[in-house]
């Protein structure tokens, strides 16, 4: 996995977040308490003089791990975050693919409507999945949250000009250029607090976090951030292979995304 | 590690995705999982394994074997990192091609040597756009040599015809270095290691050429301080981006347009006060005397200001003819009038009298309603390029000459 220049990545993410803040009236950010969205918040603190200037949204389906809730409450207090918890209901009959789609997207739609957000910061990276490699830094979604990937607007140089269509919003992706290993190197460099689930316990750790229903841990003895970085330098396994939802169908990400799920 | 960005250009179906897919496999830059997935999908579609499927990730892209949007893949060669950017080679998807190409420093132009394919309008258009975007080194990969029996004549024909075109485009677009390499993206000939099927070719492999061009494009020319104003930071100062030179506290600077003279009081970078900030940084600064600064304003040394005005000459590419256009340059936006001059003839590479049609490259004079600060593209790329919009959205781009 290629290690990129951290200060270049950081500067660009800062620039993108400032652009978003200046261009859009009402921004929210998704926070899953995972490594990427937590890193995004750490960068936002740097971009905006020490304080995250937008609300952070947790789509809570009540089946996240206890560690995740604990970490959420700890960091929300420590960083003085404006936390919105959007409860989503898990219906037992819905599982796997339809789980994230039906349950999470509905909750997100409700929260977006209630707060009237016109832009949503989402901490996806290109190297997560080949479909994400096609994303723009600023990417419009229509009123049904659909990503019209066949008809994406131009995005040249530093000109992030995309606007939301009527009733829709834009997704802002400040971490698009980052690789998984860069996130961990940055966490180490900046001493960013992380969810305990990433650290190995009894020979297993989580590499990518979803809820208790669709995330499985990987075999790993990495007991701290340094060891995680070391592990990533040699791995030949996809980051999201621990997520059941990906396995179910080949084009699931595409569908999830066009349904509006991140 | 610095990542060298390489864009793959060329007509659709000439093999861009296949090439990138195979390069990823040959340099072991992709997981077995992804390879297995691409194999499974090829089987399901009832066709031989398509390395291109490693990149084309939408089901419609795979089924129609057509890249719709850009995608990117990273690999390492000789301890340097490269990002290969795949762009659609389809005429209607030119905006997506521009999006991908705009972030690259080096271009690979794919031309299929296969009978009936060869140099097309789209090949030439991509080449001219790459030249216009300032890519001075272009690797021409003459592909599908396997379908022509790996014959030197097939390579020679493409090379001779395209070299002639490039030479005639020099006059208007400036000189480029072009190196030609015969390959088979599908079979892997001359991608990473020398092919035994083409003993007659004595030159470097494709990856070696990419490596030489991308790592050799020396350091960029740095003129003095040029920083672009991004906007006000809620009472905390002015967010800006340094594109050239160095900002430091105590510096006497000018902000243009408007010739505001100020002193830099404080520089805050990633939340901390620092004595200076160089190219690439996005600091927040405090200037005194304080005054409202326009987005897109250019900060420079007081004694070395950028060009400022309402008129300039440009090369523009129009993906669509705009109505009541405006241009955007470094965040500044201005209504403008575009007077189209001569057209770059896609067949000959020379300028000719033309009429504005979409997908054309033109000399143009641009008159803006508001004053702008800028540089010529050849002096400082970041301040010398712009995008063209109208109420329907993006309609083209240009460089100031
Ligand atoms: N014979 C032959 N066919 C190739 C070669 N490279 C690509 N192709 C085929 O050409 C078609 C188009 O290739 P693709 O990579 O999708 O083209 P793109 O549109 O430029 O990305 C596919 O069917 C490939 O299998 C090659 O080196 N030799």
XYZ file of C-alpha atoms and ligand atoms in Angstrom:
691
model
C 0.000 0.000 0.000
C 1.475 3.306 -1.091
C 2.349 5.830 1.594
C 1.712 9.386 0.449
C 2.953 12.733 1.688
C 0.891 13.486 4.804
C 1.259 17.235 4.849
C 0.188 17.500 1.188
C -2.842 15.350 1.908
C -3.671 17.389 4.976
C -3.414 20.732 3.165
C -5.694 19.577 0.398
C -8.285 18.224 2.842
C -8.197 21.518 4.712
C -8.673 23.419 1.470
C -11.649 21.267 0.440
C -13.357 21.592 3.809
C -12.918 25.363 3.783
C -14.315 25.533 0.262
C -17.340 23.569 1.418
C -17.837 25.759 4.451
C -17.663 28.910 2.329
C -19.887 27.693 -0.470
C -22.669 25.899 1.324
C -25.050 27.346 3.841
C -25.642 24.398 6.080
C -23.113 21.589 6.347
C -23.262 18.408 8.345
C -20.737 15.589 8.563
C -21.243 11.892 8.986
C -19.360 10.432 11.905
C -19.306 6.683 12.311
C -16.681 6.810 15.063
C -14.453 4.894 12.663
C -10.879 5.854 11.813
C -11.669 7.832 8.653
C -14.432 10.082 9.893
C -12.546 10.632 13.153
C -9.462 11.653 11.177
C -11.648 13.997 9.141
C -12.779 15.675 12.372
C -9.181 16.031 13.537
C -8.367 17.801 10.257
C -11.488 19.965 10.528
C -10.255 21.137 13.924
C -7.050 22.255 12.265
C -8.844 23.882 9.361
C -11.196 25.848 11.573
C -9.093 27.116 14.460
C -9.525 24.251 16.856
C -13.255 23.723 16.672
C -15.293 21.575 14.287
C -17.694 24.175 12.875
C -20.473 21.829 11.738
C -22.720 19.241 13.398
C -21.605 15.627 13.251
C -24.194 12.964 12.608
C -24.217 9.454 13.974
C -26.713 7.204 12.250
C -27.416 4.991 15.216
C -29.120 1.709 14.558
C -28.694 0.723 18.213
C -26.633 -2.299 17.272
C -23.236 -0.634 17.124
C -20.571 -2.027 19.397
C -20.453 -0.837 23.044
C -16.914 0.414 22.369
C -18.283 2.607 19.605
C -20.845 4.311 21.852
C -18.237 4.793 24.531
C -15.812 6.323 22.082
C -18.518 8.584 20.654
C -19.395 10.038 24.035
C -15.768 10.414 25.046
C -14.692 12.292 21.927
C -17.874 14.356 21.596
C -17.105 15.766 25.026
C -13.356 16.116 24.561
C -13.648 17.918 21.223
C -16.858 19.744 22.099
C -18.668 18.299 19.097
C -22.166 19.272 18.081
C -23.464 15.701 17.947
C -26.692 14.671 16.275
C -27.773 11.114 16.922
C -30.225 9.872 14.331
C -31.869 6.714 15.522
C -32.564 4.197 12.843
C -34.713 1.244 13.511
C -33.422 -2.192 12.680
C -36.146 -4.472 11.553
C -35.135 -8.047 12.274
C -36.487 -9.289 8.952
C -34.152 -6.989 7.005
C -30.553 -8.141 6.878
C -27.402 -8.085 4.775
C -27.629 -5.906 1.703
C -30.988 -4.365 2.433
C -29.996 -3.744 6.045
C -27.732 -0.757 5.482
C -29.832 0.520 2.627
C -33.254 0.317 4.164
C -32.303 1.156 7.700
C -29.486 3.677 7.525
C -30.531 5.631 4.473
C -33.988 6.246 5.846
C -32.572 7.663 9.064
C -30.134 9.835 7.129
C -32.911 11.161 4.927
C -34.903 12.112 7.976
C -32.011 13.941 9.586
C -31.133 15.764 6.380
C -34.712 16.931 6.004
C -35.078 17.937 9.626
C -31.902 20.038 9.694
C -32.025 21.168 6.091
C -28.404 20.306 5.311
C -27.324 21.234 1.799
C -23.916 19.572 2.058
C -22.773 16.442 3.816
C -19.132 15.670 4.519
C -18.441 11.979 4.025
C -15.041 10.463 4.750
C -14.681 8.015 1.896
C -11.356 7.208 0.247
C -10.659 6.162 -3.348
C -8.655 3.137 -2.342
C -11.571 1.583 -0.478
C -13.302 0.321 -3.565
C -12.977 0.702 -7.312
C -16.327 2.487 -7.428
C -15.167 5.068 -4.952
C -12.222 5.770 -7.255
C -14.756 7.403 -9.534
C -16.050 9.883 -7.012
C -15.600 13.634 -7.201
C -14.497 15.770 -4.253
C -17.850 17.493 -4.392
C -20.544 15.199 -5.672
C -24.253 16.000 -6.117
C -27.063 13.738 -4.920
C -30.649 14.241 -5.988
C -33.666 14.480 -3.718
C -33.839 10.707 -3.432
C -30.125 10.627 -2.581
C -29.295 9.000 -5.900
C -25.772 9.362 -7.243
C -25.999 9.928 -10.983
C -22.597 8.425 -11.698
C -23.166 8.413 -15.445
C -23.573 12.112 -15.471
C -21.053 13.548 -13.067
C -20.128 17.209 -13.302
C -16.658 18.317 -14.338
C -14.205 18.984 -11.551
C -10.980 20.558 -12.742
C -7.970 21.638 -10.714
C -9.107 23.299 -7.473
C -12.451 24.298 -8.886
C -15.054 22.389 -6.887
C -18.044 24.034 -8.465
C -20.750 21.428 -8.208
C -24.002 22.583 -6.765
C -26.917 20.680 -5.352
C -29.942 20.307 -7.582
C -33.294 21.355 -6.240
C -34.230 19.242 -3.254
C -30.903 17.435 -3.284
C -27.593 17.963 -1.553
C -23.903 17.538 -2.251
C -21.505 15.090 -0.718
C -18.113 16.550 0.133
C -15.196 14.108 0.203
C -12.143 15.724 1.783
C -10.318 12.410 2.310
C -10.753 11.067 -1.224
C -6.987 11.056 -1.934
C -5.959 9.288 1.269
C -4.950 5.631 1.421
C -5.811 3.427 4.388
C -2.200 3.430 5.538
C -2.017 7.235 5.334
C -4.941 7.471 7.751
C -3.057 5.329 10.263
C 0.207 7.210 9.770
C -1.666 10.448 10.365
C -3.413 9.054 13.448
C 0.011 8.185 14.794
C 1.566 11.519 13.914
C -1.284 13.587 15.339
C -2.082 11.305 18.299
C -5.712 11.062 17.248
C -7.843 8.995 19.634
C -9.306 5.884 18.013
C -12.055 3.395 18.631
C -10.708 0.472 20.692
C -12.130 -2.039 18.220
C -9.235 -1.410 15.809
C -6.767 -2.789 18.335
C -6.245 -6.530 18.523
C -7.816 -8.497 21.334
C -7.373 -12.266 21.596
C -5.842 -12.407 18.121
C -8.560 -10.427 16.315
C -9.191 -6.812 15.415
C -11.556 -4.817 13.221
C -10.107 -3.237 10.122
C -13.242 -1.567 8.883
C -16.180 -0.814 11.141
C -19.835 -1.266 10.422
C -22.411 -2.357 12.934
C -22.435 -5.618 14.876
C -24.529 -7.247 12.156
C -22.294 -6.840 9.148
C -18.729 -6.429 10.410
C -16.396 -9.322 11.070
C -12.957 -8.979 12.626
C -9.750 -10.027 10.918
C -7.048 -12.224 12.421
C -4.409 -9.834 13.712
C -2.052 -9.329 16.601
C -1.622 -5.595 15.972
C -1.861 -4.229 19.500
C -1.206 -0.554 18.732
C -1.126 1.960 15.889
C 2.499 1.187 14.981
C 1.702 -2.462 14.594
C -1.356 -1.691 12.477
C 0.829 0.348 10.117
C 3.313 -2.493 9.951
C 0.562 -4.951 9.197
C -0.823 -2.802 6.377
C 2.557 -2.524 4.698
C 2.478 -6.194 3.853
C -1.196 -7.087 3.572
C -2.685 -8.285 0.322
C -6.265 -8.367 1.523
C -8.902 -5.760 0.751
C -9.849 -3.473 3.587
C -13.542 -4.097 3.357
C -13.340 -7.860 3.046
C -14.431 -8.020 6.678
C -17.773 -6.590 5.712
C -20.409 -9.147 4.920
C -22.494 -6.751 2.920
C -19.856 -6.580 0.202
C -19.706 -10.289 -0.266
C -23.319 -10.745 -0.923
C -23.407 -9.360 -4.420
C -20.878 -8.033 -6.844
C -22.320 -4.622 -7.386
C -23.585 -3.950 -3.955
C -21.528 -0.851 -3.354
C -22.842 0.662 -6.520
C -26.381 -0.006 -5.428
C -25.855 1.121 -1.884
C -24.342 4.296 -3.149
C -26.907 5.034 -5.719
C -29.476 4.456 -3.018
C -27.715 7.129 -1.042
C -25.933 4.995 1.502
C -22.320 5.966 1.910
C 6.191 9.358 -1.164
C 5.254 11.691 -3.976
C 2.799 10.176 -6.428
C 3.302 10.869 -10.106
C -0.024 11.199 -11.838
C -0.288 9.739 -15.300
C -3.363 10.035 -17.472
C -4.196 7.415 -20.089
C -5.635 9.049 -23.172
C -6.917 7.787 -26.477
C -9.911 6.658 -28.440
C -12.297 4.297 -26.708
C -11.580 0.614 -27.215
C -7.931 1.213 -27.968
C -7.043 -0.520 -24.706
C -6.597 1.984 -21.857
C -8.413 -0.018 -19.202
C -6.800 -3.255 -20.331
C -3.402 -1.627 -20.045
C -3.949 -0.312 -16.529
C -5.446 -3.605 -15.380
C -2.471 -5.529 -16.710
C 0.055 -3.082 -15.253
C -1.564 -3.541 -11.840
C -1.256 -7.291 -12.128
C 2.303 -7.267 -13.462
C 3.516 -4.989 -10.671
C 1.484 -6.949 -8.099
C -0.358 -3.839 -7.054
C -3.770 -5.393 -6.795
C -5.177 -7.995 -4.455
C -5.933 -11.545 -5.544
C -9.483 -10.870 -4.382
C -9.946 -8.153 -6.999
C -8.394 -10.317 -9.712
C -10.677 -13.214 -8.809
C -13.658 -10.918 -8.899
C -12.766 -9.637 -12.386
C -12.297 -13.229 -13.560
C -15.646 -14.237 -12.146
C -17.385 -11.368 -13.900
C -15.687 -12.103 -17.238
C -16.865 -15.697 -16.921
C -20.381 -14.631 -16.042
C -20.475 -12.468 -19.149
C -19.150 -15.380 -21.176
C -15.979 -13.689 -22.434
C -12.229 -14.279 -21.943
C -10.664 -12.570 -18.931
C -10.688 -8.759 -19.331
C -7.978 -7.061 -17.225
C -9.934 -3.850 -17.827
C -12.580 -5.094 -15.413
C -10.167 -4.430 -12.575
C -10.941 -0.760 -13.159
C -14.319 -0.495 -14.775
C -16.361 -1.027 -11.715
C -19.896 -0.209 -12.667
C -21.921 -3.048 -14.046
C -22.841 -1.012 -17.113
C -19.198 -0.250 -17.762
C -18.361 -3.914 -17.705
C -21.271 -5.088 -19.747
C -20.835 -2.441 -22.396
C -17.038 -2.593 -22.076
C -16.905 1.180 -21.885
C -15.325 3.447 -19.328
C -17.896 6.030 -18.282
C -16.024 7.948 -15.677
C -12.436 8.392 -14.574
C -10.865 5.923 -12.238
C -7.489 5.646 -10.624
C -5.034 2.996 -9.605
C -1.692 3.257 -7.865
C 1.449 1.225 -8.443
C 5.122 1.259 -7.545
C 7.963 0.914 -10.054
C 11.649 1.324 -9.170
C 10.745 2.785 -5.778
C 8.614 5.532 -7.278
C 4.858 5.718 -6.956
C 2.509 6.289 -9.871
C -1.181 6.857 -10.130
C -2.640 5.783 -13.444
C -5.788 7.652 -14.334
C -8.184 5.991 -16.731
C -10.497 8.320 -18.587
C -13.306 7.644 -21.030
C -12.286 7.812 -24.676
C -15.800 8.449 -25.809
C -16.619 11.773 -27.425
C -19.728 12.419 -25.346
C -17.820 11.869 -22.152
C -15.190 14.517 -22.813
C -15.950 16.314 -19.545
C -15.004 13.220 -17.599
C -11.838 12.947 -19.648
C -10.955 16.561 -18.812
C -11.614 15.950 -15.128
C -9.145 13.077 -15.133
C -6.555 14.732 -17.349
C -6.517 17.986 -15.392
C -4.861 16.337 -12.410
C -2.054 14.593 -14.302
C 1.470 15.726 -15.139
C 2.294 13.150 -17.789
C 0.164 11.537 -20.467
C 0.157 8.175 -22.161
C -1.687 8.245 -25.463
C -3.009 4.879 -26.572
C -3.339 4.225 -30.276
C -4.415 0.845 -31.507
C -2.386 -0.471 -34.438
C -5.114 -2.975 -35.179
C -6.441 -2.874 -38.718
C -9.474 -0.582 -38.869
C -8.687 1.211 -35.584
C -5.584 3.449 -35.809
C -5.375 7.229 -35.387
C -8.821 8.780 -35.036
C -10.225 12.235 -34.452
C -10.565 11.374 -30.826
C -6.890 10.333 -30.640
C -5.884 13.715 -32.030
C -8.320 15.621 -29.858
C -6.948 13.975 -26.716
C -3.421 14.720 -27.847
C -4.162 18.391 -28.481
C -5.947 18.754 -25.142
C -2.964 17.186 -23.368
C -0.664 19.674 -25.120
C -2.958 22.501 -24.174
C -3.021 21.403 -20.514
C 0.737 21.775 -20.508
C 1.820 18.162 -20.741
C 5.123 18.456 -22.521
C 6.062 14.780 -22.403
C 3.760 12.316 -24.033
C 4.294 8.578 -24.274
C 2.531 7.117 -27.269
C 1.682 3.473 -26.682
C 0.997 1.746 -29.981
C -1.272 -1.047 -28.816
C -2.692 -4.344 -30.026
C 0.542 -5.193 -31.821
C -0.446 -8.850 -31.362
C -3.339 -8.475 -33.792
C -0.913 -7.193 -36.436
C 1.538 -10.067 -36.041
C 3.911 -7.798 -34.071
C 5.103 -6.340 -37.378
C 7.406 -3.323 -37.404
C 5.462 -1.860 -40.336
C 2.264 -1.509 -38.317
C 4.139 0.335 -35.593
C 5.997 2.471 -38.113
C 2.829 3.575 -39.810
C 1.220 4.857 -36.625
C 4.461 6.472 -35.526
C 5.086 8.286 -38.784
C 1.592 9.609 -39.144
C 1.269 10.755 -35.552
C 4.746 12.346 -35.484
C 3.818 14.382 -38.520
C 0.654 15.557 -36.793
C 2.541 16.471 -33.631
C 5.101 18.486 -35.609
C 2.406 20.513 -37.312
C 0.709 21.181 -33.950
C 4.010 22.473 -32.513
C 3.601 25.769 -34.235
C 0.448 26.714 -32.380
C 0.635 24.662 -29.208
C 4.359 24.629 -28.474
C 6.790 21.731 -28.613
C 6.279 18.373 -26.935
C 8.493 15.341 -26.584
C 6.772 12.238 -27.803
C 8.218 8.733 -27.506
C 6.595 5.773 -29.207
C 6.531 2.240 -27.835
C 4.896 -0.820 -29.430
C 2.890 -2.890 -26.940
C 0.197 -5.438 -26.443
C -1.746 -4.345 -23.401
C -3.574 -7.639 -23.392
C -0.566 -9.958 -23.634
C 1.757 -7.742 -21.631
C 4.368 -7.114 -24.346
C 6.747 -4.237 -23.545
C 4.733 -3.094 -20.540
C 7.157 -3.837 -17.716
C 9.628 -6.158 -19.387
C 10.960 -6.344 -22.929
C 8.888 -8.353 -25.341
C 10.432 -11.250 -27.206
C 7.796 -10.838 -29.861
C 9.269 -7.578 -31.097
C 13.027 -8.030 -31.293
C 13.137 -5.164 -33.803
C 12.263 -2.671 -31.083
C 15.350 -1.536 -29.192
C 13.808 1.174 -27.017
C 12.639 1.219 -23.392
C 9.469 -0.447 -22.122
C 6.304 1.555 -21.554
C 6.734 1.636 -17.774
C 10.331 2.740 -18.152
C 9.272 5.623 -20.420
C 6.571 6.661 -17.967
C 9.122 6.513 -15.188
C 11.651 8.652 -17.067
C 9.153 11.292 -18.108
C 7.263 11.514 -14.822
C 10.271 11.558 -12.502
C 12.360 13.626 -14.899
C 9.937 16.527 -15.296
C 12.180 18.632 -13.142
C 11.199 21.031 -10.447
C 8.578 23.540 -11.398
C 9.623 27.046 -12.063
C 8.934 29.134 -9.014
C 8.241 32.790 -9.597
C 7.901 35.035 -6.534
C 5.119 34.847 -3.994
C 1.670 34.139 -5.434
C -1.064 33.173 -2.985
C -4.740 33.015 -3.860
C -7.414 34.318 -1.498
C -9.940 31.604 -0.673
C -12.155 33.675 1.622
C -12.792 35.142 5.046
C -12.580 32.786 8.006
C -15.273 34.157 10.303
C -13.204 36.877 11.861
C -10.069 34.772 12.146
C -8.369 36.060 9.048
C -8.084 35.219 5.423
C -7.859 31.652 4.169
C -5.538 31.409 1.193
C -3.492 28.993 -0.812
C 0.162 29.559 -1.643
C 0.852 28.505 -5.230
C 4.351 29.870 -5.633
C 7.082 31.457 -3.545
C 6.871 32.036 0.186
C 4.733 34.034 2.599
C 6.365 35.279 5.791
C 5.424 37.500 8.686
C 6.433 41.110 8.268
C 6.299 40.785 4.489
C 5.028 43.779 2.492
C 2.441 42.419 0.111
C -0.054 43.601 -2.474
C -3.485 42.102 -3.049
C -4.785 42.307 -6.605
C -7.019 43.293 -8.277
C -7.169 46.568 -6.395
C -3.493 47.066 -5.487
C -4.156 46.909 -1.753
C -0.854 47.254 0.060
C -0.593 45.429 3.394
C 1.776 43.783 5.834
C 1.517 40.119 6.831
C 0.971 40.116 10.602
C 0.347 36.494 11.342
C 0.331 33.152 9.522
C -1.630 30.242 10.939
C -1.059 26.873 9.408
C -3.131 23.864 10.446
C -4.126 25.680 13.622
C -0.645 26.865 14.659
C 1.103 30.208 14.209
C 4.127 29.816 11.971
C 6.718 32.273 10.669
C 6.231 31.305 7.007
C 4.328 29.196 4.506
C 5.530 27.885 1.151
C 3.931 26.601 -2.041
C 1.200 24.033 -1.416
C 0.212 25.404 1.990
C -3.318 26.597 2.790
C -2.716 29.009 5.681
C -4.971 31.549 7.335
C -3.309 34.953 7.452
C -3.892 38.298 9.106
C -3.087 41.366 7.063
C -2.953 44.941 8.216
C -4.603 47.195 7.458
C -7.561 44.850 7.482
C -9.918 45.101 4.556
C -12.383 42.837 2.841
C -10.601 40.768 0.212
C -12.251 39.230 -2.790
C -12.140 35.504 -3.384
C -9.616 34.829 -6.115
C -7.522 37.853 -5.219
C -3.803 37.266 -5.681
C -1.334 38.109 -2.923
C 2.200 38.891 -4.074
C 5.216 40.889 -2.973
C 4.343 44.578 -3.194
C 7.142 45.021 -5.712
C 6.292 42.068 -7.952
C 2.636 41.980 -8.871
C 0.786 39.553 -11.170
C -0.969 40.622 -14.346
C -4.223 42.423 -13.698
C -6.888 43.309 -16.205
C -10.084 42.646 -18.069
C -8.639 41.415 -21.346
C -6.442 38.538 -22.288
C -5.730 36.074 -25.093
C -6.271 32.402 -24.564
C -6.512 28.964 -26.039
C -9.876 27.527 -25.145
C -11.499 24.149 -25.511
C -15.280 24.164 -25.637
C -17.137 20.995 -24.734
C -20.313 22.928 -25.492
C -20.991 26.438 -26.784
C -21.815 28.554 -23.727
C -24.544 31.188 -23.530
C -23.697 34.262 -21.460
C -20.529 32.643 -20.174
C -18.485 33.378 -17.117
C -14.998 32.223 -16.364
C -13.653 30.934 -13.085
C -10.050 31.445 -12.288
C -8.742 30.516 -8.852
C -12.081 31.012 -7.195
C -12.752 34.377 -8.827
C -15.706 34.362 -11.144
C -16.422 36.924 -13.837
C -18.997 37.334 -16.558
C -17.212 37.513 -19.849
C -17.397 37.880 -23.551
C -15.477 35.350 -25.612
C -14.416 36.348 -29.088
C -13.476 33.221 -30.976
C -10.485 33.489 -33.250
C -8.879 30.799 -35.338
C -9.628 27.134 -34.796
C -7.094 24.391 -34.316
C -7.835 22.000 -37.156
C -8.288 18.530 -35.744
C -7.145 16.974 -39.002
C -3.942 18.886 -39.534
C -3.076 20.320 -36.110
C -2.799 23.773 -37.699
C -4.796 26.914 -37.044
C -7.505 27.718 -39.575
C -10.426 30.115 -39.850
C -13.294 28.576 -37.961
C -16.688 28.961 -36.485
C -17.465 27.962 -32.906
C -18.706 24.413 -32.682
C -18.565 22.167 -29.660
C -15.462 20.055 -29.034
C -13.251 22.600 -30.741
C -9.997 24.247 -29.670
C -9.708 27.944 -30.478
C -7.583 30.999 -30.096
C -9.823 33.503 -28.336
C -9.810 36.959 -26.817
C -11.621 37.196 -23.550
C -13.052 40.341 -22.056
C -14.308 40.138 -18.492
C -16.754 42.413 -16.724
C -14.673 42.572 -13.543
C -10.947 42.928 -13.194
C -9.017 39.738 -12.522
C -5.500 38.906 -11.367
C -3.743 36.153 -13.319
C -0.513 35.019 -14.974
C 0.235 33.552 -18.351
C -0.078 29.783 -18.305
C 3.570 29.381 -19.218
C 4.649 31.583 -16.327
C 2.583 29.911 -13.618
C 0.144 27.161 -14.588
C -2.117 27.544 -11.531
C -2.829 31.197 -12.242
C -2.995 30.852 -15.988
C -5.847 28.413 -16.464
C -9.578 28.816 -16.151
C -12.881 27.056 -16.580
C -15.859 28.324 -18.568
C -19.410 28.022 -17.287
C -22.872 29.179 -18.149
C -26.220 28.671 -16.466
C -26.308 25.072 -17.707
C -22.945 24.283 -16.117
C -19.450 23.476 -17.324
C -18.753 24.253 -20.935
C -15.016 24.412 -21.362
C -11.597 25.438 -20.186
C -8.762 27.621 -21.265
C -5.199 28.747 -20.770
C -3.926 32.306 -20.881
C -1.280 32.911 -23.517
N -5.778 -8.022 -29.471
C -5.720 -7.140 -28.487
N -6.850 -6.655 -27.953
C -6.763 -5.746 -26.947
C -5.502 -5.302 -26.479
N -5.723 -4.377 -25.505
C -7.064 -4.274 -25.370
N -7.689 -5.107 -26.242
C -9.141 -5.297 -26.384
O -9.746 -4.103 -26.846
C -11.012 -3.922 -26.251
C -11.102 -2.539 -25.606
O -10.162 -2.447 -24.566
P -10.370 -1.466 -23.329
O -9.203 -1.646 -22.448
O -11.718 -1.659 -22.747
O -10.325 -0.065 -24.075
P -10.530 1.419 -23.515
O -11.887 1.821 -23.981
O -9.449 2.203 -24.167
O -10.384 1.382 -22.036
C -11.198 -5.065 -25.267
O -12.006 -6.048 -25.842
C -9.797 -5.586 -25.050
O -9.751 -6.956 -24.746
C -4.311 -5.851 -27.066
O -3.194 -5.543 -26.690
N -4.495 -6.756 -28.062
